[in-house]
Amino acid sequence: MKQTLQTRPLRKQREYRLLWSARTISITGSEVSKLAVPLTAVSLLAASPGQMGMLTAAASLPALLLSLQAGALADRLRRHRPLMIACELVSCVAAVSVPVAWLLGILTVPWLILAALVIGAAAVVFRAANFQHLASVVPEDLRTEATAGFQASYSVASVVGPGLAGGLVQILSAPLAVLVESLSFLTSALMLRSIRTPEHHTPAQSRGMWHDVVEGLRVSVTHKSIRALLGAGVTINFFATAYMAVHMLYMVNTLAIPKGLLGILIALSGLGGLLGAWITARVAKRVGENRILLVTVLFFPIDIVAVGLLGGPLWWKLAVLSLTGTITGGIVVAFATCLGAVTLRDAPAELRGRINATQTFAIQGVMSLGSLTGGFLAELIGLRPVILLAAAGIALSSIWIWTSPLRHPHNTPTLQPA
């Protein structure tokens, strides 16, 4: 019997392949700019430390300023793909302005900051629309696999992007390397334009932007499953970024890890993410997303604990960090995949965009606070205590999951009012 769209594997569905490829190419291009843009500011424009701080903040600031409104907008739309294409084209123009301005001799640090803000804002709107779009074009029984595929995109980009960026900067110079990012946005837009699957989303009735945003916030904190995911995500990211703020100093100065090997350890984490995405898509069909969340949240601190307690010869430290880094990469992707899948499963259809946006706002927004806290505490109590404190803090995220309806193994919706 001929397979239908609902029963065909995702890898055989043209529309999903286009959607996944578009996202992977776009994210990889963004990874290139993460190296090329700061290098442009430092090496060619003599940026001050304050300007570098503003440039770094410009990439994440839109998540705090626009996420909630972007989610409300996504819930109001009947079709999301046109907005996604527009976001990629806007990002393309902003990115290509960097090498053009450099060639014309008018590139400045404020120009880079403005370009980063525009690209960041477009990315926030894109993610909000893409979340609803996925629910419209992917059958419910394949959404966990589809979400795992998108998480794998980030792992692919984290493995390929840094190496590609380094080579392009050497060959083309830092500003021209940003041209690759603009081409990736354009390619993504063209691929999205080629998708023919009709969207079947019923727009939510709006009673004004403020009311819509508040409604999304209310549901996110008053329904037990969604609240547990939100609390766990915020807890993990706060303490993880506190750790990230000091871990490079600790790895180089205390553990004496050669700088050239740090990139390999990061790449191994990305490879672990690819493995995690592949396993999650298959295991979830057997045991369900809830059980995967219950297990993975227990193992989140493993890599940070290893870093904080590790000693001995270099070969031993590299072996342990390679193993724990690979495992953690897989755990992070598995958890993020199931977080997205459960949100799609349990959130009311008319509120998916706003709930997803609330998660983005809180989970991503807390990262700046975590980084500042980690750096400040390291000045007071030292690097190792901050690392161990971060591991203990991340372990607290398991309380959110294990005391929620998610502790039940079934995959039926578990939303219950508080």
CSV table of C-alpha atoms in Angstrom, one decimal:
chain,number,residue,atom,x,y,z
A,1,MET,CA,0.0,0.0,0.0
A,2,LYS,CA,1.3,3.5,-0.9
A,3,GLN,CA,2.4,5.4,2.2
A,4,THR,CA,0.7,8.6,3.1
A,5,LEU,CA,2.4,11.8,4.3
A,6,GLN,CA,1.4,10.9,7.8
A,7,THR,CA,3.2,7.5,7.7
A,8,ARG,CA,6.2,8.2,5.5
A,9,PRO,CA,9.5,8.7,7.4
A,10,LEU,CA,10.5,12.4,7.7
A,11,ARG,CA,13.7,11.7,5.7
A,12,LYS,CA,11.5,10.8,2.7
A,13,GLN,CA,9.4,13.9,2.9
A,14,ARG,CA,10.6,16.6,0.5
A,15,GLU,CA,9.1,19.5,2.5
A,16,TYR,CA,10.7,18.5,5.8
A,17,ARG,CA,14.1,18.0,4.1
A,18,LEU,CA,13.9,21.5,2.7
A,19,LEU,CA,12.8,22.9,6.0
A,20,TRP,CA,15.6,21.1,7.9
A,21,SER,CA,18.3,22.0,5.3
A,22,ALA,CA,17.2,25.7,5.3
A,23,ARG,CA,17.6,25.9,9.0
A,24,THR,CA,20.9,24.0,9.1
A,25,ILE,CA,22.5,26.2,6.4
A,26,SER,CA,21.2,29.4,8.2
A,27,ILE,CA,22.6,28.4,11.6
A,28,THR,CA,25.9,27.3,10.1
A,29,GLY,CA,26.3,30.7,8.5
A,30,SER,CA,25.5,32.4,11.8
A,31,GLU,CA,28.3,30.3,13.4
A,32,VAL,CA,30.7,31.7,10.9
A,33,SER,CA,29.8,35.3,11.9
A,34,LYS,CA,30.2,34.5,15.6
A,35,LEU,CA,34.0,34.5,14.9
A,36,ALA,CA,34.2,36.8,11.9
A,37,VAL,CA,32.2,39.8,13.4
A,38,PRO,CA,34.2,40.1,16.7
A,39,LEU,CA,37.5,39.6,14.7
A,40,THR,CA,36.4,42.5,12.4
A,41,ALA,CA,35.7,44.7,15.4
A,42,VAL,CA,39.0,43.9,17.2
A,43,SER,CA,41.5,43.6,14.3
A,44,LEU,CA,40.2,46.2,11.8
A,45,LEU,CA,38.1,48.7,13.8
A,46,ALA,CA,40.1,48.8,17.1
A,47,ALA,CA,37.0,48.3,19.2
A,48,SER,CA,37.2,49.1,22.9
A,49,PRO,CA,36.2,46.6,25.6
A,50,GLY,CA,33.0,48.6,26.1
A,51,GLN,CA,32.2,48.4,22.4
A,52,MET,CA,32.9,44.7,22.4
A,53,GLY,CA,30.5,44.3,25.3
A,54,MET,CA,27.8,46.1,23.4
A,55,LEU,CA,28.5,44.0,20.3
A,56,THR,CA,28.1,40.8,22.3
A,57,ALA,CA,25.0,42.0,24.0
A,58,ALA,CA,23.4,43.1,20.7
A,59,ALA,CA,23.1,39.4,19.6
A,60,SER,CA,21.0,38.4,22.7
A,61,LEU,CA,19.2,41.6,23.5
A,62,PRO,CA,16.4,41.1,21.0
A,63,ALA,CA,15.4,37.8,22.8
A,64,LEU,CA,14.6,39.9,25.9
A,65,LEU,CA,12.9,42.8,24.0
A,66,LEU,CA,10.9,41.0,21.3
A,67,SER,CA,10.3,37.3,22.2
A,68,LEU,CA,7.0,37.8,23.9
A,69,GLN,CA,5.6,40.1,21.1
A,70,ALA,CA,6.9,37.7,18.5
A,71,GLY,CA,5.0,34.8,20.0
A,72,ALA,CA,1.8,36.8,20.1
A,73,LEU,CA,2.3,37.7,16.5
A,74,ALA,CA,2.9,34.1,15.5
A,75,ASP,CA,-0.4,33.0,17.2
A,76,ARG,CA,-2.3,35.6,15.2
A,77,LEU,CA,-1.1,34.4,11.7
A,78,ARG,CA,-2.8,32.0,9.4
A,79,ARG,CA,0.4,31.4,7.4
A,80,HIS,CA,3.9,31.5,9.0
A,81,ARG,CA,6.2,30.7,6.1
A,82,PRO,CA,6.0,34.1,4.4
A,83,LEU,CA,7.1,35.8,7.7
A,84,MET,CA,10.0,33.2,8.0
A,85,ILE,CA,11.2,34.0,4.5
A,86,ALA,CA,11.0,37.8,5.2
A,87,CYS,CA,13.1,37.3,8.3
A,88,GLU,CA,15.8,35.5,6.4
A,89,LEU,CA,15.9,38.2,3.7
A,90,VAL,CA,16.1,41.0,6.2
A,91,SER,CA,19.0,39.1,7.9
A,92,CYS,CA,20.6,38.6,4.5
A,93,VAL,CA,20.6,42.4,3.8
A,94,ALA,CA,21.9,43.2,7.3
A,95,ALA,CA,24.8,40.7,7.0
A,96,VAL,CA,25.8,41.7,3.5
A,97,SER,CA,26.0,45.3,4.6
A,98,VAL,CA,29.1,44.5,6.7
A,99,PRO,CA,31.4,43.5,3.8
A,100,VAL,CA,30.0,46.1,1.5
A,101,ALA,CA,30.6,48.9,4.1
A,102,TRP,CA,34.1,47.6,4.7
A,103,LEU,CA,34.9,47.6,1.0
A,104,LEU,CA,33.5,51.2,0.8
A,105,GLY,CA,35.6,52.2,3.8
A,106,ILE,CA,32.6,53.3,5.9
A,107,LEU,CA,32.4,50.3,8.3
A,108,THR,CA,32.3,51.2,12.0
A,109,VAL,CA,31.6,49.4,15.3
A,110,PRO,CA,28.2,51.0,15.6
A,111,TRP,CA,27.4,49.6,12.2
A,112,LEU,CA,28.3,46.1,13.4
A,113,ILE,CA,26.2,46.6,16.5
A,114,LEU,CA,23.2,47.7,14.4
A,115,ALA,CA,23.6,44.7,12.0
A,116,ALA,CA,23.8,42.3,15.0
A,117,LEU,CA,20.6,43.9,16.5
A,118,VAL,CA,18.7,43.5,13.2
A,119,ILE,CA,19.8,39.9,12.6
A,120,GLY,CA,19.1,39.1,16.3
A,121,ALA,CA,15.6,40.6,16.0
A,122,ALA,CA,14.9,38.7,12.8
A,123,ALA,CA,16.0,35.5,14.4
A,124,VAL,CA,13.6,36.0,17.3
A,125,VAL,CA,10.7,36.5,15.0
A,126,PHE,CA,11.8,33.6,12.8
A,127,ARG,CA,11.9,31.2,15.8
A,128,ALA,CA,8.5,32.1,17.0
A,129,ALA,CA,7.0,31.6,13.5
A,130,ASN,CA,8.9,28.4,12.9
A,131,PHE,CA,7.6,26.8,16.1
A,132,GLN,CA,4.0,27.2,14.9
A,133,HIS,CA,4.9,26.4,11.3
A,134,LEU,CA,6.3,23.0,12.4
A,135,ALA,CA,3.0,22.1,14.1
A,136,SER,CA,1.2,23.0,10.9
A,137,VAL,CA,3.2,21.0,8.4
A,138,VAL,CA,4.5,18.0,10.5
A,139,PRO,CA,2.1,15.3,11.6
A,140,GLU,CA,1.7,15.0,15.4
A,141,ASP,CA,3.3,11.5,15.6
A,142,LEU,CA,6.4,12.8,13.9
A,143,ARG,CA,7.0,16.0,15.8
A,144,THR,CA,9.5,14.6,18.3
A,145,GLU,CA,11.6,13.3,15.4
A,146,ALA,CA,11.2,16.6,13.6
A,147,THR,CA,12.3,18.5,16.7
A,148,ALA,CA,15.3,16.2,17.1
A,149,GLY,CA,16.2,17.0,13.6
A,150,PHE,CA,16.3,20.7,14.3
A,151,GLN,CA,18.3,20.2,17.4
A,152,ALA,CA,20.8,18.2,15.3
A,153,SER,CA,21.1,21.3,13.1
A,154,TYR,CA,22.6,23.1,16.0
A,155,SER,CA,25.1,20.3,16.6
A,156,VAL,CA,26.0,20.2,12.9
A,157,ALA,CA,26.6,23.9,13.0
A,158,SER,CA,28.7,23.7,16.2
A,159,VAL,CA,30.9,21.1,14.5
A,160,VAL,CA,31.2,22.7,11.0
A,161,GLY,CA,30.9,26.4,11.7
A,162,PRO,CA,34.0,27.2,13.8
A,163,GLY,CA,36.3,25.3,11.4
A,164,LEU,CA,34.7,26.9,8.4
A,165,ALA,CA,34.9,30.3,10.0
A,166,GLY,CA,38.6,30.0,10.8
A,167,GLY,CA,39.4,29.0,7.2
A,168,LEU,CA,37.3,31.7,5.6
A,169,VAL,CA,38.8,34.4,7.9
A,170,GLN,CA,42.3,33.3,6.8
A,171,ILE,CA,41.4,33.2,3.1
A,172,LEU,CA,38.9,36.1,2.7
A,173,SER,CA,39.5,38.3,5.8
A,174,ALA,CA,37.0,38.7,8.6
A,175,PRO,CA,34.6,41.2,7.0
A,176,LEU,CA,34.3,39.2,3.8
A,177,ALA,CA,33.7,36.0,5.8
A,178,VAL,CA,30.5,37.6,6.9
A,179,LEU,CA,29.4,37.4,3.3
A,180,VAL,CA,29.0,33.6,3.9
A,181,GLU,CA,26.4,34.4,6.5
A,182,SER,CA,24.4,36.5,4.2
A,183,LEU,CA,24.5,33.8,1.5
A,184,SER,CA,23.3,31.3,4.0
A,185,PHE,CA,20.3,33.5,4.9
A,186,LEU,CA,19.5,33.9,1.2
A,187,THR,CA,19.8,30.1,0.5
A,188,SER,CA,17.5,29.5,3.5
A,189,ALA,CA,14.9,31.9,2.2
A,190,LEU,CA,14.9,30.2,-1.3
A,191,MET,CA,14.5,26.8,0.2
A,192,LEU,CA,11.6,27.9,2.4
A,193,ARG,CA,10.1,29.5,-0.7
A,194,SER,CA,10.2,26.0,-2.4
A,195,ILE,CA,8.1,24.3,0.3
A,196,ARG,CA,4.6,23.6,-1.1
A,197,THR,CA,2.9,22.0,1.9
A,198,PRO,CA,-0.2,24.1,2.8
A,199,GLU,CA,-0.4,25.5,6.3
A,200,HIS,CA,-3.5,24.8,8.4
A,201,HIS,CA,-3.2,27.1,11.4
A,202,THR,CA,-6.3,28.7,12.9
A,203,PRO,CA,-5.3,32.2,14.1
A,204,ALA,CA,-6.0,33.0,17.7
A,205,GLN,CA,-8.4,35.9,18.4
A,206,SER,CA,-6.5,38.9,19.7
A,207,ARG,CA,-7.6,41.3,22.3
A,208,GLY,CA,-4.5,43.5,22.0
A,209,MET,CA,-0.8,42.8,22.2
A,210,TRP,CA,-0.5,43.4,25.9
A,211,HIS,CA,-3.4,41.1,26.7
A,212,ASP,CA,-2.0,38.4,24.3
A,213,VAL,CA,1.4,38.6,25.9
A,214,VAL,CA,0.0,38.3,29.5
A,215,GLU,CA,-2.1,35.3,28.5
A,216,GLY,CA,1.0,33.5,27.3
A,217,LEU,CA,2.8,34.3,30.5
A,218,ARG,CA,-0.2,33.2,32.6
A,219,VAL,CA,-0.5,29.8,30.9
A,220,SER,CA,3.2,29.2,31.1
A,221,VAL,CA,3.3,29.6,34.9
A,222,THR,CA,-0.1,28.2,35.9
A,223,HIS,CA,-0.1,24.9,34.0
A,224,LYS,CA,2.1,22.3,35.7
A,225,SER,CA,3.9,20.6,32.8
A,226,ILE,CA,4.7,23.8,31.0
A,227,ARG,CA,5.8,25.5,34.3
A,228,ALA,CA,8.1,22.5,35.0
A,229,LEU,CA,9.8,22.8,31.6
A,230,LEU,CA,10.1,26.6,32.1
A,231,GLY,CA,11.6,26.3,35.6
A,232,ALA,CA,14.0,23.5,34.6
A,233,GLY,CA,15.1,25.4,31.5
A,234,VAL,CA,15.7,28.6,33.4
A,235,THR,CA,17.6,26.8,36.2
A,236,ILE,CA,19.8,24.9,33.8
A,237,ASN,CA,20.7,28.0,31.7
A,238,PHE,CA,21.4,30.3,34.6
A,239,PHE,CA,23.9,27.9,36.2
A,240,ALA,CA,25.3,26.7,32.9
A,241,THR,CA,26.1,30.2,31.8
A,242,ALA,CA,27.6,31.0,35.2
A,243,TYR,CA,29.9,28.0,34.5
A,244,MET,CA,30.6,29.1,30.9
A,245,ALA,CA,31.7,32.5,32.2
A,246,VAL,CA,34.7,30.9,34.0
A,247,HIS,CA,35.3,27.5,32.5
A,248,MET,CA,37.7,28.6,29.8
A,249,LEU,CA,39.9,30.3,32.4
A,250,TYR,CA,39.8,27.2,34.5
A,251,MET,CA,40.5,24.8,31.7
A,252,VAL,CA,43.5,26.8,30.5
A,253,ASN,CA,45.0,28.1,33.7
A,254,THR,CA,44.1,25.3,36.3
A,255,LEU,CA,43.7,22.2,34.2
A,256,ALA,CA,46.5,23.2,31.8
A,257,ILE,CA,44.5,22.1,28.7
A,258,PRO,CA,46.3,23.2,25.6
A,259,LYS,CA,44.3,25.9,23.8
A,260,GLY,CA,44.5,24.1,20.5
A,261,LEU,CA,42.7,21.1,22.0
A,262,LEU,CA,39.8,23.1,23.4
A,263,GLY,CA,38.2,23.3,19.9
A,264,ILE,CA,38.4,19.5,19.7
A,265,LEU,CA,36.5,19.2,23.0
A,266,ILE,CA,33.8,21.6,21.7
A,267,ALA,CA,33.5,19.6,18.5
A,268,LEU,CA,33.1,16.4,20.5
A,269,SER,CA,30.2,18.0,22.3
A,270,GLY,CA,28.6,18.8,18.9
A,271,LEU,CA,29.1,15.2,17.7
A,272,GLY,CA,27.5,14.0,21.0
A,273,GLY,CA,24.5,16.3,20.1
A,274,LEU,CA,24.2,14.6,16.7
A,275,LEU,CA,24.2,11.2,18.4
A,276,GLY,CA,21.7,12.4,21.0
A,277,ALA,CA,19.3,13.7,18.3
A,278,TRP,CA,19.5,10.3,16.5
A,279,ILE,CA,18.9,8.3,19.6
A,280,THR,CA,16.1,10.5,20.9
A,281,ALA,CA,14.0,10.3,17.8
A,282,ARG,CA,14.0,6.5,18.1
A,283,VAL,CA,13.8,6.0,21.9
A,284,ALA,CA,11.0,8.5,22.3
A,285,LYS,CA,8.7,6.3,20.2
A,286,ARG,CA,9.2,3.5,22.7
A,287,VAL,CA,9.4,5.1,26.1
A,288,GLY,CA,8.0,8.6,25.4
A,289,GLU,CA,9.3,12.1,25.9
A,290,ASN,CA,8.4,12.2,29.6
A,291,ARG,CA,10.8,9.4,30.5
A,292,ILE,CA,13.6,10.9,28.5
A,293,LEU,CA,13.2,14.2,30.3
A,294,LEU,CA,13.2,12.4,33.7
A,295,VAL,CA,16.5,10.6,32.9
A,296,THR,CA,18.4,13.3,31.0
A,297,VAL,CA,17.8,16.0,33.7
A,298,LEU,CA,19.7,13.8,36.2
A,299,PHE,CA,22.8,13.7,34.1
A,300,PHE,CA,23.1,17.4,33.2
A,301,PRO,CA,25.8,18.2,35.8
A,302,ILE,CA,28.2,15.3,34.8
A,303,ASP,CA,30.5,17.3,32.6
A,304,ILE,CA,30.7,20.3,35.0
A,305,VAL,CA,31.4,18.0,38.0
A,306,ALA,CA,34.2,16.3,36.0
A,307,VAL,CA,35.8,19.7,35.2
A,308,GLY,CA,35.6,20.8,38.9
A,309,LEU,CA,37.1,17.6,40.4
A,310,LEU,CA,39.4,16.5,37.6
A,311,GLY,CA,43.2,16.1,38.2
A,312,GLY,CA,46.0,13.9,37.0
A,313,PRO,CA,48.1,13.7,33.8
A,314,LEU,CA,47.0,15.5,30.7
A,315,TRP,CA,46.0,12.3,28.8
A,316,TRP,CA,43.7,11.3,31.7
A,317,LYS,CA,42.1,14.8,31.8
A,318,LEU,CA,41.5,14.8,28.0
A,319,ALA,CA,40.1,11.3,28.1
A,320,VAL,CA,37.6,12.2,30.8
A,321,LEU,CA,36.6,15.5,29.3
A,322,SER,CA,36.1,13.9,25.9
A,323,LEU,CA,33.8,11.3,27.3
A,324,THR,CA,31.8,13.6,29.6
A,325,GLY,CA,31.6,16.3,26.9
A,326,THR,CA,30.3,13.9,24.3
A,327,ILE,CA,27.7,12.5,26.7
A,328,THR,CA,26.6,16.0,27.8
A,329,GLY,CA,26.2,17.1,24.2
A,330,GLY,CA,23.8,14.2,23.7
A,331,ILE,CA,22.0,14.9,26.9
A,332,VAL,CA,21.5,18.6,26.1
A,333,VAL,CA,20.0,17.8,22.7
A,334,ALA,CA,17.8,15.0,24.0
A,335,PHE,CA,16.4,17.3,26.7
A,336,ALA,CA,15.9,20.2,24.4
A,337,THR,CA,14.2,18.0,21.8
A,338,CYS,CA,11.7,16.6,24.4
A,339,LEU,CA,11.2,20.0,25.9
A,340,GLY,CA,10.1,21.3,22.5
A,341,ALA,CA,8.0,18.2,21.7
A,342,VAL,CA,6.2,18.2,25.0
A,343,THR,CA,5.4,21.9,24.6
A,344,LEU,CA,4.0,21.2,21.1
A,345,ARG,CA,2.0,18.3,22.6
A,346,ASP,CA,0.6,19.9,25.7
A,347,ALA,CA,0.3,23.6,24.9
A,348,PRO,CA,-3.1,24.7,23.6
A,349,ALA,CA,-2.8,25.2,19.8
A,350,GLU,CA,-3.9,28.8,20.0
A,351,LEU,CA,-1.2,29.6,22.6
A,352,ARG,CA,1.8,27.6,21.2
A,353,GLY,CA,3.5,30.7,19.8
A,354,ARG,CA,3.2,32.7,23.0
A,355,ILE,CA,4.2,29.8,25.3
A,356,ASN,CA,7.2,29.1,23.1
A,357,ALA,CA,8.1,32.8,23.2
A,358,THR,CA,7.8,32.9,26.9
A,359,GLN,CA,10.2,30.0,27.2
A,360,THR,CA,12.6,31.8,24.8
A,361,PHE,CA,12.3,35.0,26.8
A,362,ALA,CA,13.0,33.4,30.2
A,363,ILE,CA,15.3,30.6,29.3
A,364,GLN,CA,17.5,32.6,26.9
A,365,GLY,CA,17.1,35.9,28.8
A,366,VAL,CA,18.5,34.5,32.1
A,367,MET,CA,21.8,33.7,30.3
A,368,SER,CA,23.1,37.2,30.7
A,369,LEU,CA,22.3,37.2,34.4
A,370,GLY,CA,24.0,33.8,34.8
A,371,SER,CA,27.2,35.0,33.1
A,372,LEU,CA,27.4,38.1,35.2
A,373,THR,CA,26.8,36.1,38.4
A,374,GLY,CA,29.5,33.5,37.5
A,375,GLY,CA,32.1,36.2,36.8
A,376,PHE,CA,31.3,38.1,39.9
A,377,LEU,CA,31.4,35.1,42.2
A,378,ALA,CA,34.7,33.9,40.7
A,379,GLU,CA,36.2,37.2,41.8
A,380,LEU,CA,35.0,36.6,45.4
A,381,ILE,CA,35.4,32.8,45.9
A,382,GLY,CA,37.5,31.5,43.1
A,383,LEU,CA,37.0,29.5,39.9
A,384,ARG,CA,36.6,26.0,41.3
A,385,PRO,CA,34.0,26.8,43.9
A,386,VAL,CA,31.9,28.6,41.2
A,387,ILE,CA,32.2,25.5,38.9
A,388,LEU,CA,31.0,23.1,41.7
A,389,LEU,CA,28.3,25.6,42.7
A,390,ALA,CA,27.1,25.6,39.1
A,391,ALA,CA,27.0,21.8,39.0
A,392,ALA,CA,24.9,21.8,42.2
A,393,GLY,CA,22.6,24.4,40.8
A,394,ILE,CA,22.0,22.6,37.6
A,395,ALA,CA,21.1,19.5,39.6
A,396,LEU,CA,18.2,21.4,41.2
A,397,SER,CA,16.5,21.4,37.7
A,398,SER,CA,15.6,17.8,38.3
A,399,ILE,CA,13.2,18.9,41.1
A,400,TRP,CA,11.1,20.8,38.6
A,401,ILE,CA,10.7,17.7,36.3
A,402,TRP,CA,10.4,15.0,39.0
A,403,THR,CA,7.7,16.8,41.0
A,404,SER,CA,5.6,17.6,38.0
A,405,PRO,CA,3.0,15.6,36.0
A,406,LEU,CA,5.9,14.8,33.6
A,407,ARG,CA,7.0,12.1,36.1
A,408,HIS,CA,4.2,9.9,34.6
A,409,PRO,CA,5.5,7.8,31.7
A,410,HIS,CA,2.6,8.2,29.3
A,411,ASN,CA,2.7,10.8,26.5
A,412,THR,CA,-0.9,12.0,26.8
A,413,PRO,CA,-1.3,15.7,27.6
A,414,THR,CA,-0.5,16.4,31.2
A,415,LEU,CA,-1.5,20.0,31.6
A,416,GLN,CA,-3.3,20.5,34.8
A,417,PRO,CA,-4.1,23.9,36.3
A,418,ALA,CA,-2.0,24.7,39.3
